[in-house]
Amino acid sequence: MGAADIRVYRQKINSTTSMQKIFKAMELIATSRITKARARVSASLPYANAITRAVSAVSSQQDIEHVLTSEVENPRRSAVLIMSSDRGMAGAYSANILRHAEGLLEKLREEGKEPEVYLMGRKAQSYFDFRNREYKQVWTGNTDNPEFQVAREVGETLVDAFLKDTDEGGVDEIHVVFTEFRSLVTQVPAVVRLLPLEVVEEEVTETTELLPLYQYEPDPDQVLDALLPKYIESRIFSAMLQAAASELANRQRAMKSAGDNASDLIKEYTLLMNNARQASITQELTELIAGADALSAS
């Protein structure tokens, strides 16, 4: 070991220190943004719950055969919306989503249904492009800060495909794959079938309010025509908000882990550099002593 080794270790320490600063900055940014993301998830719940109760009231109290609530006898084609992230540095966040999406696609094929894939996020787009696999449409940008206008566009696209006849390229089912945000430490990939409509009922308890009886004007079918697209939009936007909070939580953890690993590397490189410096000094002293002995002996 010599001066060259010391210089190499010093360069590694400097580069790792620079990366550590970047990891720390990204961790702080994710930490500051996740608070807002959690607040948006909480703020979206009252509207989502209210429209869910309204749709539940119409669907459960009326004997209605509506296109958005009726099961197809032999479904042939299913739309699958996959929500990933636009950026990396979030650990296994997108990988977990894509793995669950692959499981759903395989299950649909085994059931004899042809999947029509819709993507959200550049990570999912890159995944399918790299494998030369087809998808119908993709939405990118601001996956960690979703906008309702995007949810409305996605909802309209999927509902239009659902209302179209399968012989004309329509679908019989709509599934969404996203990450459900439960807490800062727990985010779980989820698969939800949006259409045909599966109304999410509240858990019945002693304090649960019974759904009121309504009279509909002009008729329940037209009420569902107006409510169900809004219901789909709210469900998609809620999934987008939960996915955004989950992405930020995963990025926060990943950057903290990367920063900790950088600290360990800096300590290791510092120890190796000190050992190299000590070995170099020892070698120089040995050479000096050997030279002095040779001079005194001559």
Short mmCIF file of C-alpha atoms in Angstrom, two decimals, residues 3-279:
data_model
loop_
_atom_site.label_atom_id
_atom_site.label_comp_id
_atom_site.label_asym_id
_atom_site.label_seq_id
_atom_site.Cartn_x
_atom_site.Cartn_y
_atom_site.Cartn_z
CA ALA A 3 0.19 7.04 -1.67
CA ALA A 4 -1.84 5.78 -4.64
CA ASP A 5 -4.07 3.67 -2.36
CA ILE A 6 -4.56 6.59 0.02
CA ARG A 7 -5.57 8.81 -2.91
CA VAL A 8 -8.08 6.20 -4.16
CA TYR A 9 -9.72 5.86 -0.74
CA ARG A 10 -9.85 9.65 -0.34
CA GLN A 11 -11.64 9.94 -3.71
CA LYS A 12 -14.12 7.24 -2.68
CA ILE A 13 -14.81 9.03 0.60
CA ASN A 14 -15.42 12.33 -1.21
CA SER A 15 -17.75 10.80 -3.81
CA THR A 16 -19.68 8.81 -1.19
CA THR A 17 -20.04 11.93 0.95
CA SER A 18 -21.49 13.81 -2.03
CA MET A 19 -23.99 10.99 -2.67
CA GLN A 20 -24.90 10.94 1.02
CA LYS A 21 -25.83 14.63 0.84
CA ILE A 22 -28.09 13.93 -2.16
CA PHE A 23 -29.77 11.00 -0.34
CA LYS A 24 -30.33 13.18 2.73
CA ALA A 25 -31.84 15.97 0.64
CA MET A 26 -34.20 13.57 -1.13
CA GLU A 27 -35.20 12.02 2.20
CA LEU A 28 -36.05 15.47 3.60
CA ILE A 29 -38.05 16.37 0.49
CA ALA A 30 -40.03 13.12 0.66
CA THR A 31 -40.63 13.63 4.39
CA SER A 32 -41.99 17.15 3.84
CA ARG A 33 -44.23 16.09 0.94
CA ILE A 34 -45.65 12.95 2.52
CA THR A 35 -47.48 15.03 5.15
CA LYS A 36 -49.38 16.84 2.41
CA ALA A 37 -50.01 13.56 0.57
CA ARG A 38 -51.51 11.97 3.69
CA ALA A 39 -53.69 15.05 4.21
CA ARG A 40 -55.00 14.76 0.63
CA VAL A 41 -55.85 11.09 1.18
CA SER A 42 -57.81 12.00 4.33
CA ALA A 43 -59.52 14.95 2.63
CA SER A 44 -60.72 12.78 -0.25
CA LEU A 45 -62.47 10.26 2.00
CA PRO A 46 -65.65 12.27 2.87
CA TYR A 47 -66.54 12.80 -0.81
CA ALA A 48 -65.68 9.21 -1.74
CA ASN A 49 -67.77 7.88 1.17
CA ALA A 50 -70.71 10.16 0.32
CA ILE A 51 -70.86 9.18 -3.34
CA THR A 52 -70.39 5.51 -2.40
CA ARG A 53 -73.43 5.75 -0.08
CA ALA A 54 -75.45 7.39 -2.83
CA VAL A 55 -74.58 4.70 -5.37
CA SER A 56 -75.21 2.02 -2.75
CA ALA A 57 -78.65 3.46 -2.04
CA VAL A 58 -79.66 3.43 -5.71
CA SER A 59 -78.19 -0.01 -6.43
CA SER A 60 -79.47 -1.79 -3.32
CA GLN A 61 -82.96 -0.32 -3.08
CA GLN A 62 -83.97 -0.64 -6.70
CA ASP A 63 -84.20 -3.67 -8.96
CA ILE A 64 -82.16 -2.11 -11.73
CA GLU A 65 -80.53 -3.68 -14.76
CA HIS A 66 -77.93 -1.04 -15.54
CA VAL A 67 -75.00 -1.50 -17.92
CA LEU A 68 -72.50 -0.42 -15.26
CA THR A 69 -73.79 -2.80 -12.59
CA SER A 70 -74.77 -5.88 -14.63
CA GLU A 71 -72.42 -8.85 -14.84
CA VAL A 72 -71.55 -10.09 -18.33
CA GLU A 73 -72.26 -13.81 -18.68
CA ASN A 74 -69.05 -14.67 -20.56
CA PRO A 75 -66.57 -11.78 -20.23
CA ARG A 76 -64.07 -11.76 -23.08
CA ARG A 77 -61.87 -8.73 -22.46
CA SER A 78 -60.69 -6.90 -19.33
CA ALA A 79 -59.08 -3.48 -18.93
CA VAL A 80 -56.26 -3.29 -16.37
CA LEU A 81 -55.00 0.09 -15.12
CA ILE A 82 -51.52 -0.21 -13.55
CA MET A 83 -50.35 2.66 -11.31
CA SER A 84 -46.57 2.94 -10.96
CA SER A 85 -44.24 5.90 -10.36
CA ASP A 86 -42.62 8.40 -12.72
CA ARG A 87 -39.28 8.39 -10.88
CA GLY A 88 -37.07 5.86 -9.18
CA MET A 89 -35.27 6.10 -5.85
CA ALA A 90 -38.31 4.53 -4.16
CA GLY A 91 -37.03 1.06 -3.34
CA ALA A 92 -39.16 -1.79 -4.65
CA TYR A 93 -42.32 0.34 -4.97
CA SER A 94 -42.83 0.02 -8.74
CA ALA A 95 -41.41 -3.51 -8.85
CA ASN A 96 -44.02 -4.71 -6.36
CA ILE A 97 -46.84 -3.11 -8.34
CA LEU A 98 -45.65 -4.62 -11.61
CA ARG A 99 -45.28 -8.05 -10.01
CA HIS A 100 -48.89 -7.93 -8.75
CA ALA A 101 -50.04 -6.66 -12.14
CA GLU A 102 -48.34 -9.59 -13.86
CA GLY A 103 -50.16 -11.95 -11.49
CA LEU A 104 -53.51 -10.35 -12.38
CA LEU A 105 -52.78 -10.47 -16.12
CA GLU A 106 -51.88 -14.15 -15.89
CA LYS A 107 -55.03 -14.89 -13.90
CA LEU A 108 -57.22 -13.12 -16.46
CA ARG A 109 -55.63 -15.09 -19.31
CA GLU A 110 -56.24 -18.35 -17.45
CA GLU A 111 -59.90 -17.34 -17.14
CA GLY A 112 -60.09 -16.85 -20.90
CA LYS A 113 -60.12 -13.05 -20.79
CA GLU A 114 -57.94 -10.88 -22.99
CA PRO A 115 -56.25 -8.11 -20.94
CA GLU A 116 -56.17 -4.55 -22.28
CA VAL A 117 -53.44 -2.71 -20.37
CA TYR A 118 -53.53 0.98 -19.41
CA LEU A 119 -50.50 2.44 -17.67
CA MET A 120 -49.82 5.27 -15.25
CA GLY A 121 -46.22 6.30 -14.56
CA ARG A 122 -42.98 6.12 -16.56
CA LYS A 123 -41.72 3.07 -14.67
CA ALA A 124 -44.60 0.93 -15.94
CA GLN A 125 -44.19 2.40 -19.42
CA SER A 126 -40.46 1.55 -19.45
CA TYR A 127 -41.22 -1.95 -18.18
CA PHE A 128 -43.62 -2.69 -21.06
CA ASP A 129 -41.55 -0.86 -23.70
CA PHE A 130 -38.40 -2.79 -22.77
CA ARG A 131 -40.27 -6.07 -23.25
CA ASN A 132 -42.00 -4.89 -26.46
CA ARG A 133 -45.40 -5.49 -24.92
CA GLU A 134 -48.46 -3.58 -26.05
CA TYR A 135 -50.60 -1.23 -23.98
CA LYS A 136 -53.58 0.87 -24.92
CA GLN A 137 -52.71 4.22 -23.32
CA VAL A 138 -50.30 5.74 -20.80
CA TRP A 139 -50.46 8.74 -18.47
CA THR A 140 -47.23 10.17 -17.04
CA GLY A 141 -46.24 13.12 -14.89
CA ASN A 142 -46.83 13.99 -11.23
CA THR A 143 -47.49 10.48 -9.95
CA ASP A 144 -46.36 11.71 -6.52
CA ASN A 145 -48.68 14.74 -6.75
CA PRO A 146 -51.78 13.60 -8.71
CA GLU A 147 -54.36 15.95 -10.22
CA PHE A 148 -58.09 15.29 -10.39
CA GLN A 149 -58.21 16.28 -14.05
CA VAL A 150 -56.02 13.26 -14.86
CA ALA A 151 -58.32 10.99 -12.83
CA ARG A 152 -61.30 12.35 -14.79
CA GLU A 153 -59.56 11.68 -18.10
CA VAL A 154 -58.61 8.15 -17.03
CA GLY A 155 -62.16 7.50 -15.79
CA GLU A 156 -63.74 8.73 -19.01
CA THR A 157 -61.35 6.60 -21.09
CA LEU A 158 -62.08 3.44 -19.12
CA VAL A 159 -65.85 3.97 -18.94
CA ASP A 160 -65.97 4.63 -22.70
CA ALA A 161 -64.12 1.36 -23.29
CA PHE A 162 -66.54 -0.41 -20.94
CA LEU A 163 -69.63 0.96 -22.70
CA LYS A 164 -68.29 -0.03 -26.13
CA ASP A 165 -69.21 -3.44 -27.50
CA THR A 166 -66.47 -6.04 -27.22
CA ASP A 167 -66.71 -6.73 -30.95
CA GLU A 168 -65.70 -3.10 -31.48
CA GLY A 169 -62.75 -3.24 -29.07
CA GLY A 170 -64.63 -2.66 -25.81
CA VAL A 171 -64.05 -4.38 -22.47
CA ASP A 172 -66.28 -6.30 -20.07
CA GLU A 173 -64.37 -5.53 -16.86
CA ILE A 174 -62.13 -2.81 -15.43
CA HIS A 175 -59.42 -3.57 -12.85
CA VAL A 176 -57.05 -1.18 -11.08
CA VAL A 177 -53.67 -2.18 -9.61
CA PHE A 178 -52.31 0.35 -7.12
CA THR A 179 -50.59 0.59 -3.74
CA GLU A 180 -52.91 1.02 -0.77
CA PHE A 181 -51.54 3.44 1.83
CA ARG A 182 -52.22 2.22 5.37
CA SER A 183 -49.48 3.95 7.35
CA LEU A 184 -45.98 5.34 6.97
CA VAL A 185 -44.55 1.85 7.43
CA THR A 186 -47.24 -0.20 5.68
CA GLN A 187 -48.17 0.10 2.02
CA VAL A 188 -49.79 -2.89 0.34
CA PRO A 189 -50.27 -3.54 -3.41
CA ALA A 190 -53.99 -3.92 -4.11
CA VAL A 191 -56.13 -5.10 -7.01
CA VAL A 192 -59.66 -3.68 -7.26
CA ARG A 193 -62.35 -4.40 -9.83
CA LEU A 194 -64.13 -1.14 -10.62
CA LEU A 195 -66.63 -2.36 -13.22
CA PRO A 196 -69.02 -4.09 -13.27
CA LEU A 197 -69.65 -2.10 -10.14
CA GLU A 198 -68.81 -3.67 -6.80
CA VAL A 199 -70.24 -1.23 -4.30
CA VAL A 200 -68.02 -0.90 -1.22
CA GLU A 201 -70.31 -1.17 1.78
CA GLU A 202 -69.48 0.23 5.19
CA GLU A 203 -68.87 -2.22 7.99
CA VAL A 204 -72.09 -2.74 9.91
CA THR A 205 -71.87 -1.81 13.60
CA GLU A 206 -74.25 -0.62 16.28
CA THR A 207 -73.56 2.97 15.28
CA THR A 208 -73.87 2.43 11.51
CA GLU A 209 -76.62 4.51 9.96
CA LEU A 210 -79.09 2.69 7.73
CA LEU A 211 -79.30 3.90 4.16
CA PRO A 212 -82.32 6.19 3.76
CA LEU A 213 -85.14 5.39 1.35
CA TYR A 214 -85.20 7.72 -1.64
CA GLN A 215 -87.68 8.53 -4.35
CA TYR A 216 -85.95 9.17 -7.65
CA GLU A 217 -86.88 11.73 -10.27
CA PRO A 218 -86.97 11.13 -13.18
CA ASP A 219 -85.92 7.47 -12.58
CA PRO A 220 -83.13 5.42 -10.96
CA ASP A 221 -81.50 4.54 -14.29
CA GLN A 222 -80.83 8.18 -15.08
CA VAL A 223 -79.60 8.76 -11.53
CA LEU A 224 -77.07 5.95 -12.01
CA ASP A 225 -76.09 7.39 -15.41
CA ALA A 226 -75.10 10.59 -13.59
CA LEU A 227 -73.63 9.05 -10.42
CA LEU A 228 -71.56 6.15 -11.65
CA PRO A 229 -69.03 8.07 -13.81
CA LYS A 230 -68.40 10.37 -10.82
CA TYR A 231 -68.10 7.31 -8.61
CA ILE A 232 -65.47 5.82 -10.94
CA GLU A 233 -63.57 9.13 -11.04
CA SER A 234 -63.54 9.34 -7.24
CA ARG A 235 -62.34 5.73 -6.90
CA ILE A 236 -59.53 6.29 -9.42
CA PHE A 237 -58.49 9.58 -7.82
CA SER A 238 -58.52 7.95 -4.38
CA ALA A 239 -56.26 5.18 -5.73
CA MET A 240 -53.94 7.80 -7.25
CA LEU A 241 -53.71 9.68 -3.93
CA GLN A 242 -52.95 6.50 -2.00
CA ALA A 243 -50.37 5.50 -4.61
CA ALA A 244 -48.71 8.94 -4.32
CA ALA A 245 -48.51 8.71 -0.53
CA SER A 246 -47.14 5.17 -0.81
CA GLU A 247 -44.53 6.27 -3.36
CA LEU A 248 -43.30 9.07 -1.09
CA ALA A 249 -43.21 6.77 1.95
CA ASN A 250 -41.16 4.21 -0.01
CA ARG A 251 -38.82 6.94 -1.27
CA GLN A 252 -38.33 8.28 2.25
CA ARG A 253 -37.36 4.84 3.54
CA ALA A 254 -35.15 4.09 0.55
CA MET A 255 -33.25 7.37 0.86
CA LYS A 256 -32.79 6.91 4.61
CA SER A 257 -31.42 3.42 4.02
CA ALA A 258 -29.14 4.70 1.26
CA GLY A 259 -27.87 7.48 3.54
CA ASP A 260 -27.17 5.00 6.32
CA ASN A 261 -25.33 2.71 3.91
CA ALA A 262 -23.29 5.69 2.70
CA SER A 263 -22.29 6.44 6.30
CA ASP A 264 -21.13 2.85 6.75
CA LEU A 265 -19.12 3.03 3.52
CA ILE A 266 -17.47 6.28 4.59
CA LYS A 267 -16.43 4.69 7.89
CA GLU A 268 -15.08 1.64 6.07
CA TYR A 269 -13.15 3.71 3.51
CA THR A 270 -11.77 5.94 6.27
CA LEU A 271 -10.52 2.89 8.17
CA LEU A 272 -8.92 1.45 5.03
CA MET A 273 -7.31 4.81 4.22
CA ASN A 274 -5.88 5.07 7.74
CA ASN A 275 -4.55 1.53 7.50
CA ALA A 276 -2.96 2.36 4.16
CA ARG A 277 -1.40 5.53 5.59
CA GLN A 278 -0.07 3.60 8.59
CA ALA A 279 1.35 0.87 6.35
#
